[in-house]
């Protein structure tokens, strides 16, 4: 695909080459994200960061990614502080905000809303999550993380074995990630969830039709065996009719040190898009694994900045120009990256 000026709405718009290009550009962003050099390639550019649903990582990392490229960020958060509560349509909001921005990232609770917004926008729009539908930048950063973590174990994405655990019905991160995996070879995908929270049937059948081995189970212990990666998710409480209905599933599937040692093969990479629900009744990923070398969740979150910088660089067509506007960094960093 031609990234220049493109909207990023779904992982289905990518070919494998496109994904690999994003990864290549993400690698070149390390010196800037890891505070070794400063670039001003996007000096003067404005990101409209519009989040109509709660977000920490996605919102802040898109904002940081834009700042790290030298651009400015204008943020709108929450429906309550937006004219949407006055009855304004997505069309009007898009026409207006796209006059103020060079690129927009948007999160909204309704599936399809970001695509609708993009149709009216005069600038590129990146889907930061549209309800339970998709979260394409998260899928890219997840796969980028998986690639790097598996590489360290001598493995590749092609042929890998991955388990996805939890609320696979409502989790947009697993919807996007599994669809992204379709374009790779011989993936063994184990889907572990309560019966009622299974992965949408069309995603499962598309993966099988593409030649991948997909098994679905509600038996966590059996499902955890023989994977290279385990990807845990939170029960998406906000997608249920009531908290009470979400409570039925909370805490059903947990990973902790004891379960990992007993059921996972050594070196299984542990992932989670975050936030993890750390309340005692949920605790899907226990803090007793926090020092585990295979716990990749914070490397995963750090990688989000690289991937989002790469998306901006490709969409705004500056990936070749970054080197022309760099300088040494002048402040103390403590060398917190690269370990
Ligand atoms: C996820 C999301 O918002 O879909 N978080 C994220 O973007 N990293 C996952 C979640 O909220 O459970």
Short mmCIF file of C-alpha atoms in Angstrom, two decimals, residues 52-323:
data_model
loop_
_atom_site.label_atom_id
_atom_site.label_comp_id
_atom_site.label_asym_id
_atom_site.label_seq_id
_atom_site.Cartn_x
_atom_site.Cartn_y
_atom_site.Cartn_z
CA UNK A 52 -13.70 9.49 23.24
CA UNK A 53 -12.94 6.42 25.38
CA UNK A 54 -10.52 5.93 28.29
CA UNK A 55 -6.89 5.45 27.25
CA UNK A 56 -3.46 5.81 28.81
CA UNK A 57 -0.91 3.99 26.67
CA UNK A 58 -2.44 4.53 23.25
CA UNK A 59 -3.16 8.22 23.77
CA UNK A 60 0.12 9.07 25.48
CA UNK A 61 2.32 6.97 23.22
CA UNK A 62 0.80 8.43 20.05
CA UNK A 63 1.36 11.89 21.55
CA UNK A 64 4.94 11.09 22.59
CA UNK A 65 5.69 9.55 19.21
CA UNK A 66 4.60 12.76 17.50
CA UNK A 67 6.56 14.91 19.96
CA UNK A 68 9.65 12.76 19.50
CA UNK A 69 9.48 13.52 15.77
CA UNK A 70 9.35 17.23 16.60
CA UNK A 71 5.59 17.83 16.19
CA UNK A 72 2.96 19.34 18.49
CA UNK A 73 -0.08 17.55 19.95
CA UNK A 74 -3.62 18.95 20.44
CA UNK A 75 -5.71 16.65 22.53
CA UNK A 76 -9.46 16.19 23.10
CA UNK A 77 -10.45 13.58 25.65
CA UNK A 78 -13.89 12.37 26.74
CA UNK A 79 -17.26 12.96 25.12
CA UNK A 80 -18.23 15.36 27.91
CA UNK A 81 -15.69 17.99 26.90
CA UNK A 82 -16.52 17.74 23.18
CA UNK A 83 -19.31 19.22 21.04
CA UNK A 84 -20.45 15.64 20.33
CA UNK A 85 -22.55 16.06 23.52
CA UNK A 86 -24.27 19.02 21.80
CA UNK A 87 -25.41 16.67 19.04
CA UNK A 88 -22.59 17.33 16.60
CA UNK A 89 -22.13 14.59 13.98
CA UNK A 90 -18.87 12.73 13.37
CA UNK A 91 -18.94 14.28 9.89
CA UNK A 92 -18.91 17.85 11.21
CA UNK A 93 -16.32 17.07 13.88
CA UNK A 94 -14.07 15.50 11.26
CA UNK A 95 -14.43 18.42 8.83
CA UNK A 96 -13.53 20.87 11.59
CA UNK A 97 -10.70 19.05 13.38
CA UNK A 98 -9.07 18.10 10.10
CA UNK A 99 -8.76 21.81 9.38
CA UNK A 100 -6.69 22.19 12.54
CA UNK A 101 -4.43 19.13 12.22
CA UNK A 102 -1.97 17.43 9.87
CA UNK A 103 -2.95 13.96 11.06
CA UNK A 104 -5.56 12.66 13.52
CA UNK A 105 -5.65 9.71 15.89
CA UNK A 106 -9.12 8.83 17.08
CA UNK A 107 -10.63 6.41 19.59
CA UNK A 108 -14.40 6.03 19.84
CA UNK A 109 -16.71 3.43 21.44
CA UNK A 110 -18.74 2.65 18.29
CA UNK A 111 -17.42 0.02 15.83
CA UNK A 112 -16.96 1.64 12.42
CA UNK A 113 -17.01 5.19 13.83
CA UNK A 114 -13.37 5.94 13.04
CA UNK A 115 -13.85 4.86 9.40
CA UNK A 116 -16.92 7.12 9.20
CA UNK A 117 -14.89 9.97 10.69
CA UNK A 118 -12.05 9.30 8.23
CA UNK A 119 -14.40 9.56 5.23
CA UNK A 120 -15.14 13.17 6.22
CA UNK A 121 -11.58 14.08 7.27
CA UNK A 122 -9.30 16.16 5.08
CA UNK A 123 -6.19 14.63 6.69
CA UNK A 124 -5.08 11.04 7.44
CA UNK A 125 -6.82 9.35 10.38
CA UNK A 126 -5.40 6.51 12.49
CA UNK A 127 -7.82 4.23 14.31
CA UNK A 128 -6.86 4.25 18.00
CA UNK A 129 -9.61 1.71 18.75
CA UNK A 130 -13.23 1.68 17.53
CA UNK A 131 -15.25 -0.12 20.18
CA UNK A 132 -14.80 -3.89 20.11
CA UNK A 133 -13.84 -3.82 16.45
CA UNK A 134 -10.16 -3.06 15.79
CA UNK A 135 -6.97 -1.54 17.16
CA UNK A 136 -4.51 -1.74 14.26
CA UNK A 137 -1.54 0.12 15.79
CA UNK A 138 -1.73 -2.16 18.83
CA UNK A 139 -1.64 -5.24 16.57
CA UNK A 140 1.44 -3.87 14.80
CA UNK A 141 3.25 -3.20 18.08
CA UNK A 142 2.20 -6.59 19.42
CA UNK A 143 3.52 -8.40 16.37
CA UNK A 144 6.70 -6.30 16.38
CA UNK A 145 7.22 -7.30 20.01
CA UNK A 146 6.51 -10.96 19.30
CA UNK A 147 9.02 -10.88 16.43
CA UNK A 148 11.75 -9.41 18.63
CA UNK A 149 11.04 -11.67 21.61
CA UNK A 150 10.91 -14.83 19.47
CA UNK A 151 14.08 -13.84 17.65
CA UNK A 152 15.86 -13.97 21.01
CA UNK A 153 14.61 -17.58 21.32
CA UNK A 154 15.69 -18.46 17.75
CA UNK A 155 12.10 -18.47 16.43
CA UNK A 156 10.16 -16.56 13.78
CA UNK A 157 6.56 -15.40 13.38
CA UNK A 158 6.08 -17.99 10.64
CA UNK A 159 5.39 -21.31 12.35
CA UNK A 160 4.92 -19.82 15.81
CA UNK A 161 2.52 -21.10 18.43
CA UNK A 162 0.53 -18.47 20.29
CA UNK A 163 -2.29 -18.66 22.84
CA UNK A 164 -4.72 -15.77 23.28
CA UNK A 165 -6.53 -15.81 26.60
CA UNK A 166 -9.58 -14.06 28.09
CA UNK A 167 -12.30 -11.92 26.55
CA UNK A 168 -11.74 -12.76 22.90
CA UNK A 169 -15.25 -11.67 21.95
CA UNK A 170 -14.87 -8.02 22.90
CA UNK A 171 -11.08 -7.55 22.83
CA UNK A 172 -10.22 -5.39 19.81
CA UNK A 173 -6.50 -6.04 20.31
CA UNK A 174 -6.88 -9.78 19.76
CA UNK A 175 -9.26 -9.17 16.84
CA UNK A 176 -6.65 -7.07 15.08
CA UNK A 177 -3.66 -9.22 16.04
CA UNK A 178 -5.20 -12.48 14.87
CA UNK A 179 -6.24 -10.92 11.56
CA UNK A 180 -2.72 -9.60 11.10
CA UNK A 181 -1.37 -13.13 11.64
CA UNK A 182 -3.39 -14.35 8.64
CA UNK A 183 -0.71 -13.07 6.28
CA UNK A 184 2.05 -15.17 7.90
CA UNK A 185 2.67 -18.92 7.47
CA UNK A 186 1.56 -21.88 9.58
CA UNK A 187 0.52 -20.11 12.76
CA UNK A 188 -0.71 -22.34 15.59
CA UNK A 189 -3.29 -20.24 17.37
CA UNK A 190 -4.91 -21.45 20.56
CA UNK A 191 -7.91 -19.43 21.68
CA UNK A 192 -8.64 -19.81 25.40
CA UNK A 193 -11.86 -18.18 26.60
CA UNK A 194 -15.19 -18.88 28.26
CA UNK A 195 -17.67 -20.28 25.69
CA UNK A 196 -19.64 -17.01 25.75
CA UNK A 197 -16.55 -14.87 25.08
CA UNK A 198 -15.12 -16.73 22.08
CA UNK A 199 -13.32 -15.05 19.19
CA UNK A 200 -15.82 -13.93 16.50
CA UNK A 201 -16.52 -16.88 14.19
CA UNK A 202 -15.60 -14.99 11.01
CA UNK A 203 -12.08 -14.30 12.31
CA UNK A 204 -11.61 -17.97 13.21
CA UNK A 205 -12.87 -19.20 9.84
CA UNK A 206 -10.71 -16.70 7.91
CA UNK A 207 -7.62 -17.91 9.79
CA UNK A 208 -8.46 -21.55 9.10
CA UNK A 209 -9.15 -20.78 5.43
CA UNK A 210 -5.70 -19.15 5.25
CA UNK A 211 -4.19 -22.48 6.34
CA UNK A 212 -3.50 -21.80 10.00
CA UNK A 213 -4.19 -24.25 12.81
CA UNK A 214 -6.74 -22.76 15.19
CA UNK A 215 -8.08 -24.50 18.28
CA UNK A 216 -10.61 -23.10 20.74
CA UNK A 217 -10.88 -24.22 24.35
CA UNK A 218 -12.18 -23.12 27.72
CA UNK A 219 -9.58 -25.27 29.48
CA UNK A 220 -6.81 -22.84 30.46
CA UNK A 221 -4.36 -25.45 31.72
CA UNK A 222 -4.54 -27.55 28.56
CA UNK A 223 -4.41 -24.44 26.37
CA UNK A 224 -1.26 -23.10 28.03
CA UNK A 225 0.87 -26.11 27.03
CA UNK A 226 3.32 -25.85 24.14
CA UNK A 227 3.14 -22.20 23.14
CA UNK A 228 5.90 -19.78 22.25
CA UNK A 229 3.80 -16.80 23.36
CA UNK A 230 0.84 -16.39 25.70
CA UNK A 231 -1.18 -13.19 25.15
CA UNK A 232 -3.49 -12.40 28.05
CA UNK A 233 -6.39 -9.94 27.96
CA UNK A 234 -8.68 -8.13 30.36
CA UNK A 235 -12.42 -8.83 30.61
CA UNK A 236 -13.73 -5.81 28.66
CA UNK A 237 -16.20 -4.73 31.32
CA UNK A 238 -17.27 -1.63 29.38
CA UNK A 239 -18.65 -3.80 26.55
CA UNK A 240 -21.05 -5.71 28.87
CA UNK A 241 -24.62 -4.59 29.73
CA UNK A 242 -23.64 -4.37 33.39
CA UNK A 243 -20.66 -4.80 35.71
CA UNK A 244 -22.49 -7.79 37.21
CA UNK A 245 -22.42 -9.61 33.85
CA UNK A 246 -18.70 -8.94 33.47
CA UNK A 247 -18.08 -10.18 37.02
CA UNK A 248 -19.21 -13.66 35.95
CA UNK A 249 -16.01 -14.02 33.89
CA UNK A 250 -13.55 -11.96 35.91
CA UNK A 251 -10.76 -14.02 37.43
CA UNK A 252 -11.65 -17.19 35.48
CA UNK A 253 -8.35 -17.29 33.59
CA UNK A 254 -5.27 -16.14 35.45
CA UNK A 255 -1.58 -16.49 34.92
CA UNK A 256 0.82 -16.40 37.84
CA UNK A 257 4.27 -17.78 38.59
CA UNK A 258 2.97 -21.16 39.83
CA UNK A 259 0.67 -21.71 36.83
CA UNK A 260 3.38 -20.57 34.42
CA UNK A 261 5.93 -22.97 35.91
CA UNK A 262 3.49 -25.87 35.94
CA UNK A 263 1.86 -25.48 32.51
CA UNK A 264 3.91 -23.27 30.18
CA UNK A 265 7.01 -24.45 28.40
CA UNK A 266 10.20 -22.66 29.51
CA UNK A 267 10.79 -19.35 27.73
CA UNK A 268 7.13 -18.79 26.81
CA UNK A 269 6.84 -15.06 26.14
CA UNK A 270 4.16 -13.39 28.28
CA UNK A 271 2.24 -10.52 26.68
CA UNK A 272 -0.74 -8.33 27.57
CA UNK A 273 -1.87 -5.15 25.79
CA UNK A 274 -2.43 -3.53 29.20
CA UNK A 275 -4.09 -2.26 31.29
CA UNK A 276 -4.12 -5.50 33.30
CA UNK A 277 -6.93 -5.67 35.81
CA UNK A 278 -4.94 -6.04 39.03
CA UNK A 279 -7.94 -6.10 41.37
CA UNK A 280 -7.90 -9.26 43.48
CA UNK A 281 -11.10 -10.59 41.89
CA UNK A 282 -9.59 -10.36 38.38
CA UNK A 283 -5.79 -10.40 38.48
CA UNK A 284 -5.44 -12.01 35.05
CA UNK A 285 -1.66 -11.48 35.11
CA UNK A 286 -0.19 -11.64 38.59
CA UNK A 287 2.52 -9.23 39.73
CA UNK A 288 4.51 -12.23 41.01
CA UNK A 289 5.68 -12.58 37.38
CA UNK A 290 6.93 -8.96 37.23
CA UNK A 291 10.61 -9.91 37.46
CA UNK A 292 10.27 -12.84 35.05
CA UNK A 293 12.66 -12.42 32.09
CA UNK A 294 9.97 -13.58 29.65
CA UNK A 295 7.43 -11.01 30.82
CA UNK A 296 7.39 -8.73 27.77
CA UNK A 297 4.54 -6.38 28.73
CA UNK A 298 6.64 -3.30 29.40
CA UNK A 299 8.90 -3.88 26.39
CA UNK A 300 5.62 -4.22 24.46
CA UNK A 301 4.41 -0.83 25.74
CA UNK A 302 7.80 0.78 24.91
CA UNK A 303 7.62 -0.67 21.39
CA UNK A 304 4.32 1.18 20.94
CA UNK A 305 6.24 4.44 20.61
CA UNK A 306 8.52 3.03 17.87
CA UNK A 307 5.59 1.67 15.86
CA UNK A 308 3.58 4.88 16.19
CA UNK A 309 6.59 6.99 15.17
CA UNK A 310 6.96 4.72 12.13
CA UNK A 311 3.29 5.17 11.19
CA UNK A 312 3.57 8.97 11.40
CA UNK A 313 6.85 8.94 9.45
CA UNK A 314 5.32 6.83 6.66
CA UNK A 315 1.97 8.63 6.49
CA UNK A 316 3.57 12.09 6.52
CA UNK A 317 6.38 10.87 4.25
CA UNK A 318 9.38 11.95 6.32
CA UNK A 319 11.10 8.60 6.92
CA UNK A 320 13.96 9.57 4.55
CA UNK A 321 14.29 13.08 5.96
CA UNK A 322 14.65 12.37 9.66
CA UNK A 323 18.43 12.08 9.58
#
